[in-house]
Amino acid sequence: MIPSSRTMTAFVMLWILGACGEPASESGRIVRPLRSPGEPAQVLIAYHTRSGNTQRLAEAVAEGARSVAGTTVTVRPLADVTPEDLAAAEGLVIGTPTYFGSLPGEAKTVLESWSLESGVDFTSKVGGAFATGGDTTGGKEHVVISLLLYMLTNRMILVGPLHDEGERGWGEPGASATTGRVSPGVQDAELESARKLGQRVADVAARLR
């Protein structure tokens, strides 16, 4: 027997309500609480830095996220992020410097602890990544991809900054800055890319709430 259109509509609506309801806890993992309509989306920006360059880029990401109305933004060093911070975040942006063409060891240790020890469920959180590095071709893009792969394996939804130029538009995997011998520090265009990354993460997180 073929179900009526009214029955099919009811089924679809029940499926949508179930998909958009409070995230279920699987095996005791920590999930974010169900928020009330109109409650601001929360974006967490976590970074690792030694010289301060990555922190500067993180602050630009935060500025972009705050440009999305109603967004609550938290900025923390990776080592200071708590399981409660992670569970509350609907958007998560991670940034690190590039050491020897890859992630810093300290940052990788923290990220592994998030997955293996925090008990947080990252499913369907919106993620973005950024990196800094001393040279033009020094591994920054590899770091961005490594961070995105970390998020992907934790079942997150990945986005990057969007750029527009007349009728032509494009996206990037993440934001980055060159801060060594060929550049005196983080440049305005790099900060703008970071702002667009933050804005994109906050916008998608708000749309998916």
Short mmCIF file of N, CA and C in Angstrom, two decimals, residues 3 39 52 65 111 138-139 194:
data_model
loop_
_atom_site.label_atom_id
_atom_site.label_comp_id
_atom_site.label_asym_id
_atom_site.label_seq_id
_atom_site.Cartn_x
_atom_site.Cartn_y
_atom_site.Cartn_z
N PRO A 3 1.71 4.95 0.90
CA PRO A 3 1.22 5.91 1.89
C PRO A 3 0.70 7.18 1.23
N GLU A 39 18.50 31.89 21.49
CA GLU A 39 19.70 31.88 22.31
C GLU A 39 20.92 31.90 21.40
N GLY A 52 53.20 34.71 19.73
CA GLY A 52 52.04 35.60 19.74
C GLY A 52 51.40 35.78 18.37
N ALA A 65 33.83 36.13 13.94
CA ALA A 65 32.72 35.38 14.51
C ALA A 65 31.73 36.31 15.22
N LEU A 111 45.12 17.92 21.49
CA LEU A 111 44.03 17.49 20.62
C LEU A 111 43.70 16.01 20.83
N GLY A 138 56.21 26.71 4.01
CA GLY A 138 56.80 26.09 5.19
C GLY A 138 55.94 25.04 5.85
N GLY A 139 54.79 24.73 5.24
CA GLY A 139 53.94 23.69 5.80
C GLY A 139 52.63 24.18 6.40
N ALA A 194 41.31 35.60 8.17
CA ALA A 194 40.96 35.01 9.46
C ALA A 194 39.58 35.49 9.91
#
